[in-house]
CSV table of C-alpha atoms in Angstrom, one decimal:
chain,number,residue,atom,x,y,z
A,1,ALA,CA,0.0,0.0,0.0
A,2,ASN,CA,2.8,2.4,0.9
A,3,GLU,CA,4.6,1.6,-2.4
A,4,SER,CA,1.5,2.4,-4.3
A,5,LEU,CA,1.0,5.6,-2.4
A,6,VAL,CA,4.6,6.7,-3.1
A,7,ALA,CA,4.3,5.8,-6.8
A,8,ASP,CA,1.0,7.9,-7.0
A,9,THR,CA,2.6,10.8,-5.2
A,10,MET,CA,5.6,10.8,-7.5
A,11,LYS,CA,3.3,10.7,-10.5
A,12,GLN,CA,1.4,13.7,-9.1
A,13,ILE,CA,4.7,15.6,-8.5
A,14,ALA,CA,5.8,14.8,-12.1
A,15,GLY,CA,2.5,16.2,-13.4
A,16,TRP,CA,2.9,19.4,-11.3
A,17,VAL,CA,6.5,20.0,-12.6
A,18,GLY,CA,5.6,19.2,-16.2
A,19,VAL,CA,2.6,21.6,-16.3
A,20,THR,CA,4.5,24.3,-14.6
A,21,LEU,CA,7.5,24.0,-16.9
A,22,LEU,CA,5.3,23.9,-19.9
A,23,CYS,CA,3.4,27.1,-18.9
A,24,LEU,CA,6.7,28.9,-18.1
A,25,ALA,CA,8.2,28.0,-21.4
A,26,VAL,CA,5.1,29.0,-23.4
A,27,THR,CA,4.6,32.2,-21.5
A,28,PHE,CA,8.3,33.2,-21.7
A,29,LEU,CA,8.4,32.6,-25.4
A,30,GLY,CA,5.1,34.4,-25.9
A,31,ALA,CA,6.0,37.4,-23.7
A,32,ARG,CA,9.6,37.7,-24.8
A,33,PRO,CA,10.5,40.1,-21.9
A,34,GLN,CA,13.3,42.6,-22.4
A,35,HIS,CA,16.2,42.4,-20.0
A,36,CYS,CA,16.4,45.4,-17.6
A,37,LEU,CA,20.0,46.0,-18.5
A,38,GLU,CA,19.0,46.6,-22.1
A,39,ALA,CA,16.8,49.5,-21.1
A,40,LYS,CA,18.8,52.5,-19.8
A,41,GLU,CA,16.0,53.8,-17.5
A,42,CYS,CA,15.4,50.4,-15.9
A,43,SER,CA,19.1,49.8,-15.4
A,44,ALA,CA,19.4,53.2,-13.7
A,45,ILE,CA,16.6,52.2,-11.3
A,46,LEU,CA,18.5,49.1,-10.2
A,47,ASN,CA,21.8,50.9,-9.9
A,48,GLY,CA,23.5,48.0,-8.2
A,49,GLY,CA,21.4,48.4,-5.0
A,50,ILE,CA,19.7,45.0,-5.3
A,51,THR,CA,23.0,43.2,-5.0
A,52,LYS,CA,23.8,44.7,-1.6
A,53,VAL,CA,20.4,43.7,-0.3
A,54,ASN,CA,20.7,40.2,-1.6
A,55,THR,CA,24.1,39.8,-0.1
A,56,TYR,CA,22.6,40.1,3.4
A,57,ALA,CA,19.6,38.0,2.4
A,58,SER,CA,21.8,35.2,0.9
A,59,VAL,CA,23.9,35.0,4.1
A,60,ALA,CA,20.8,34.8,6.3
A,61,LEU,CA,19.1,32.2,4.1
A,62,GLY,CA,22.3,30.1,4.0
A,63,VAL,CA,22.4,30.0,7.8
A,64,ALA,CA,18.7,29.2,8.0
A,65,LEU,CA,19.1,26.4,5.4
A,66,LEU,CA,22.0,24.9,7.4
A,67,ILE,CA,20.1,25.0,10.7
A,68,GLN,CA,17.0,23.4,9.1
A,69,PHE,CA,19.1,20.7,7.4
A,70,MET,CA,20.9,19.9,10.6
A,71,THR,CA,17.6,19.8,12.5
A,72,THR,CA,16.2,17.4,9.9
A,73,LYS,CA,19.2,15.2,10.0
A,74,ILE,CA,19.1,15.0,13.8
A,75,LEU,CA,15.4,14.1,13.6
A,76,TYR,CA,16.2,11.3,11.1
A,77,ILE,CA,19.0,9.9,13.2
A,78,LYS,CA,16.8,9.8,16.3
A,79,THR,CA,13.8,8.2,14.6
A,80,ARG,CA,15.2,6.0,11.8
A,81,GLY,CA,15.2,3.0,14.1
A,82,MET,CA,11.4,3.3,14.5
A,83,VAL,CA,10.7,3.1,10.8
A,84,GLY,CA,8.7,-0.1,10.2
A,85,ILE,CA,7.8,-0.2,13.9
A,86,VAL,CA,5.8,3.0,14.4
A,87,ARG,CA,3.2,3.3,11.6
A,88,ASP,CA,3.7,6.1,9.1
A,89,ILE,CA,6.6,7.6,11.1
A,90,GLU,CA,8.5,8.2,7.8
A,91,TYR,CA,6.0,10.8,6.9
A,92,THR,CA,7.2,13.0,9.8
A,93,PHE,CA,10.3,13.7,7.7
A,94,VAL,CA,8.3,15.3,4.9
A,95,PRO,CA,7.6,18.8,6.4
A,96,PRO,CA,11.2,19.4,7.5
A,97,LEU,CA,12.5,18.2,4.1
A,98,LEU,CA,10.1,20.5,2.3
A,99,MET,CA,11.3,23.4,4.5
A,100,CYS,CA,14.9,22.6,3.5
A,101,LEU,CA,13.8,22.9,-0.1
A,102,ALA,CA,11.9,26.1,0.5
A,103,PHE,CA,15.0,27.7,2.1
A,104,PHE,CA,17.2,26.4,-0.7
A,105,MET,CA,14.9,28.0,-3.3
A,106,LEU,CA,14.9,31.3,-1.5
A,107,LEU,CA,18.7,31.2,-1.5
A,108,VAL,CA,18.8,30.4,-5.2
A,109,GLU,CA,16.4,33.3,-5.9
A,110,ASN,CA,18.7,35.7,-4.2
A,111,LEU,CA,21.8,34.3,-5.9
A,112,MET,CA,20.1,34.7,-9.2
A,113,LEU,CA,19.3,38.3,-8.5
A,114,TYR,CA,23.1,38.9,-8.4
A,115,LYS,CA,23.1,38.4,-12.1
A,116,LEU,CA,20.9,41.3,-13.2
A,117,SER,CA,20.3,39.7,-16.6
A,118,PHE,CA,17.5,37.7,-14.8
A,119,VAL,CA,15.7,41.0,-14.1
A,120,HIS,CA,13.3,42.2,-16.9
A,121,VAL,CA,11.6,45.4,-17.6
A,122,ALA,CA,7.8,45.9,-17.7
A,123,ALA,CA,6.1,47.0,-20.9
A,124,GLU,CA,5.2,50.7,-21.3
A,125,GLY,CA,2.1,51.7,-19.5
A,126,VAL,CA,2.5,49.1,-16.7
A,127,GLY,CA,2.7,51.0,-13.4
A,128,SER,CA,5.9,53.0,-13.1
A,129,HIS,CA,7.6,53.4,-16.5
A,130,HIS,CA,10.5,51.0,-17.1
A,131,ARG,CA,9.7,49.2,-13.8
A,132,PRO,CA,12.2,46.3,-13.1
A,133,ILE,CA,10.5,42.9,-12.8
A,134,TYR,CA,12.4,40.4,-10.7
A,135,SER,CA,11.6,37.2,-12.6
A,136,PRO,CA,13.6,34.9,-10.2
A,137,ILE,CA,10.9,35.6,-7.6
A,138,LEU,CA,8.4,33.9,-9.9
A,139,LEU,CA,10.6,30.8,-10.2
A,140,GLU,CA,10.9,30.7,-6.5
A,141,TRP,CA,7.2,31.1,-6.0
A,142,CYS,CA,6.5,28.2,-8.5
A,143,VAL,CA,8.3,25.9,-6.0
A,144,ASN,CA,7.7,27.4,-2.6
A,145,VAL,CA,4.0,28.2,-3.0
A,146,PRO,CA,3.3,24.5,-3.8
A,147,ILE,CA,5.3,23.6,-0.7
A,148,LEU,CA,3.0,25.8,1.3
A,149,LEU,CA,0.0,24.2,-0.2
A,150,ILE,CA,1.3,20.7,0.5
A,151,LEU,CA,2.1,21.6,4.1
A,152,SER,CA,-1.3,23.2,4.6
A,153,GLY,CA,-3.5,20.7,2.7
A,154,ASN,CA,-1.6,17.4,3.1
A,155,SER,CA,0.5,17.7,6.3
A,156,ALA,CA,-1.8,19.9,8.4
A,157,LEU,CA,-5.3,19.1,7.1
A,158,ASN,CA,-4.6,15.4,6.1
A,159,ARG,CA,-6.0,15.9,2.6
A,160,PRO,CA,-4.7,13.3,0.1
A,161,ILE,CA,-2.2,14.6,-2.5
A,162,SER,CA,-4.9,14.1,-5.2
A,163,GLU,CA,-7.0,16.8,-3.6
A,164,VAL,CA,-4.0,19.1,-3.3
A,165,SER,CA,-3.1,18.8,-7.0
A,166,ARG,CA,-5.8,20.9,-8.6
A,167,PRO,CA,-5.4,24.1,-6.5
A,168,LEU,CA,-1.6,23.6,-6.6
A,169,ILE,CA,-1.6,23.5,-10.4
A,170,VAL,CA,-4.2,26.3,-10.8
A,171,THR,CA,-2.1,28.5,-8.4
A,172,ASN,CA,1.1,28.0,-10.4
A,173,ILE,CA,-0.7,28.8,-13.6
A,174,TYR,CA,-2.3,32.0,-12.4
A,175,MET,CA,1.0,33.2,-10.9
A,176,ILE,CA,2.6,32.7,-14.3
A,177,ILE,CA,-0.3,34.5,-16.1
A,178,ALA,CA,0.0,37.4,-13.6
A,179,TRP,CA,3.7,37.7,-14.3
A,180,SER,CA,3.2,37.7,-18.1
A,181,ALA,CA,0.8,40.6,-17.7
A,182,TYR,CA,3.7,42.8,-16.9
A,183,PHE,CA,5.0,42.4,-20.5
A,184,VAL,CA,1.7,43.1,-22.3
A,185,PRO,CA,1.6,46.6,-23.8
A,186,ASN,CA,-2.1,46.5,-24.7
A,187,GLU,CA,-4.1,47.6,-21.7
A,188,ILE,CA,-7.2,45.6,-22.6
A,189,ILE,CA,-5.4,42.4,-23.1
A,190,ARG,CA,-3.3,43.0,-19.9
A,191,TRP,CA,-6.5,43.4,-17.9
A,192,VAL,CA,-7.9,40.2,-19.4
A,193,PHE,CA,-4.8,38.4,-18.1
A,194,ILE,CA,-5.2,40.0,-14.6
A,195,THR,CA,-8.9,39.1,-14.5
A,196,VAL,CA,-8.2,35.5,-15.5
A,197,ALA,CA,-5.5,35.3,-12.8
A,198,PHE,CA,-7.9,36.5,-10.1
A,199,LEU,CA,-10.6,34.1,-11.3
A,200,MET,CA,-8.2,31.2,-11.0
A,201,TYR,CA,-7.2,32.5,-7.6
A,202,ALA,CA,-10.8,32.3,-6.5
A,203,TRP,CA,-11.0,28.7,-7.9
A,204,ALA,CA,-8.0,27.6,-6.0
A,205,SER,CA,-9.2,29.4,-2.8
A,206,TYR,CA,-12.5,27.5,-3.1
A,207,ASP,CA,-10.7,24.2,-3.2
A,208,MET,CA,-8.6,25.3,-0.2
A,209,ALA,CA,-11.7,26.3,1.8
A,210,ASN,CA,-13.2,22.8,1.0
A,211,TRP,CA,-10.1,21.3,2.7
A,212,ILE,CA,-11.1,23.1,5.9
A,213,LEU,CA,-14.7,22.0,5.7
A,214,ILE,CA,-13.8,18.4,5.1
A,215,PHE,CA,-11.2,18.4,7.8
A,216,ARG,CA,-13.5,19.9,10.4
A,217,ALA,CA,-16.2,17.3,9.5
A,218,THR,CA,-13.9,14.3,9.6
A,219,ALA,CA,-10.9,15.0,12.0
A,220,ARG,CA,-11.0,13.8,15.6
A,221,LYS,CA,-12.0,16.4,18.1
A,222,ASP,CA,-8.8,15.8,20.1
A,223,ILE,CA,-6.4,16.1,17.2
A,224,PRO,CA,-3.6,18.5,18.2
A,225,SER,CA,-3.9,22.2,17.0
A,226,ARG,CA,-7.2,21.4,15.3
A,227,SER,CA,-8.2,25.1,14.9
A,228,ALA,CA,-4.7,26.3,14.2
A,229,ARG,CA,-4.5,24.0,11.2
A,230,CYS,CA,-7.6,25.6,9.7
A,231,VAL,CA,-6.3,29.1,10.5
A,232,LEU,CA,-3.1,28.2,8.6
A,233,THR,CA,-5.0,27.6,5.4
A,234,ILE,CA,-7.2,30.7,5.8
A,235,SER,CA,-4.0,32.7,6.3
A,236,LEU,CA,-2.6,31.4,3.1
A,237,ILE,CA,-5.7,32.3,1.2
A,238,PHE,CA,-5.5,35.9,2.6
A,239,VAL,CA,-1.7,36.2,2.0
A,240,PHE,CA,-2.1,35.0,-1.6
A,241,PHE,CA,-4.8,37.7,-2.1
A,242,VAL,CA,-2.5,40.4,-0.7
A,243,TYR,CA,0.4,39.4,-2.9
A,244,GLY,CA,-2.0,39.4,-5.9
A,245,MET,CA,-3.0,43.0,-5.1
């Protein structure tokens, strides 16, 4: 049964990765964003300031990643003898491993921003003229937002991976659509992209709200942090909305 569950999970992950990479490739080729360094005004806005900020961030994230990795390793060493004895104990390693991956992606994002060629410039008419668009942030979100959804839906609310899949894929797609809107010079088409992104956000949020309803209806009354688990998902819905604005 466990082998079947692992195989199904790996298949789901492969699907998430495939859909996300396909959407990124199609969107990037379609948008053809201009590098910030190729636009004099955009380059002047950066003026090297981003590298100084990311130096501090990279050091802090490197330390955080090391601490999380060592904590996960200690947990594994202390509990590996119980694998096969205590039922499903191996799944306790999943959240800390996902946190390691999240810190790693944040570190990669900041390192990518050192190379300013990964920064693009928004199309004319989008907010501030020649606004820098930090595209590595999108790449980090395409990994770390799914991690947050897995921790919330699967680890906290005990929803199967199959139920996490749809809002996860929808969320990645609407983030990519929202990013591509920065490079659409036509105002009407740009607002169509933004509207579609918010509609997809509402769709994913509806699925996440259903996680809470099912969890409250089926979870034991004495399960630890029963209310806090629901608040975590509600907070994610709210935070995603704030970022979208």
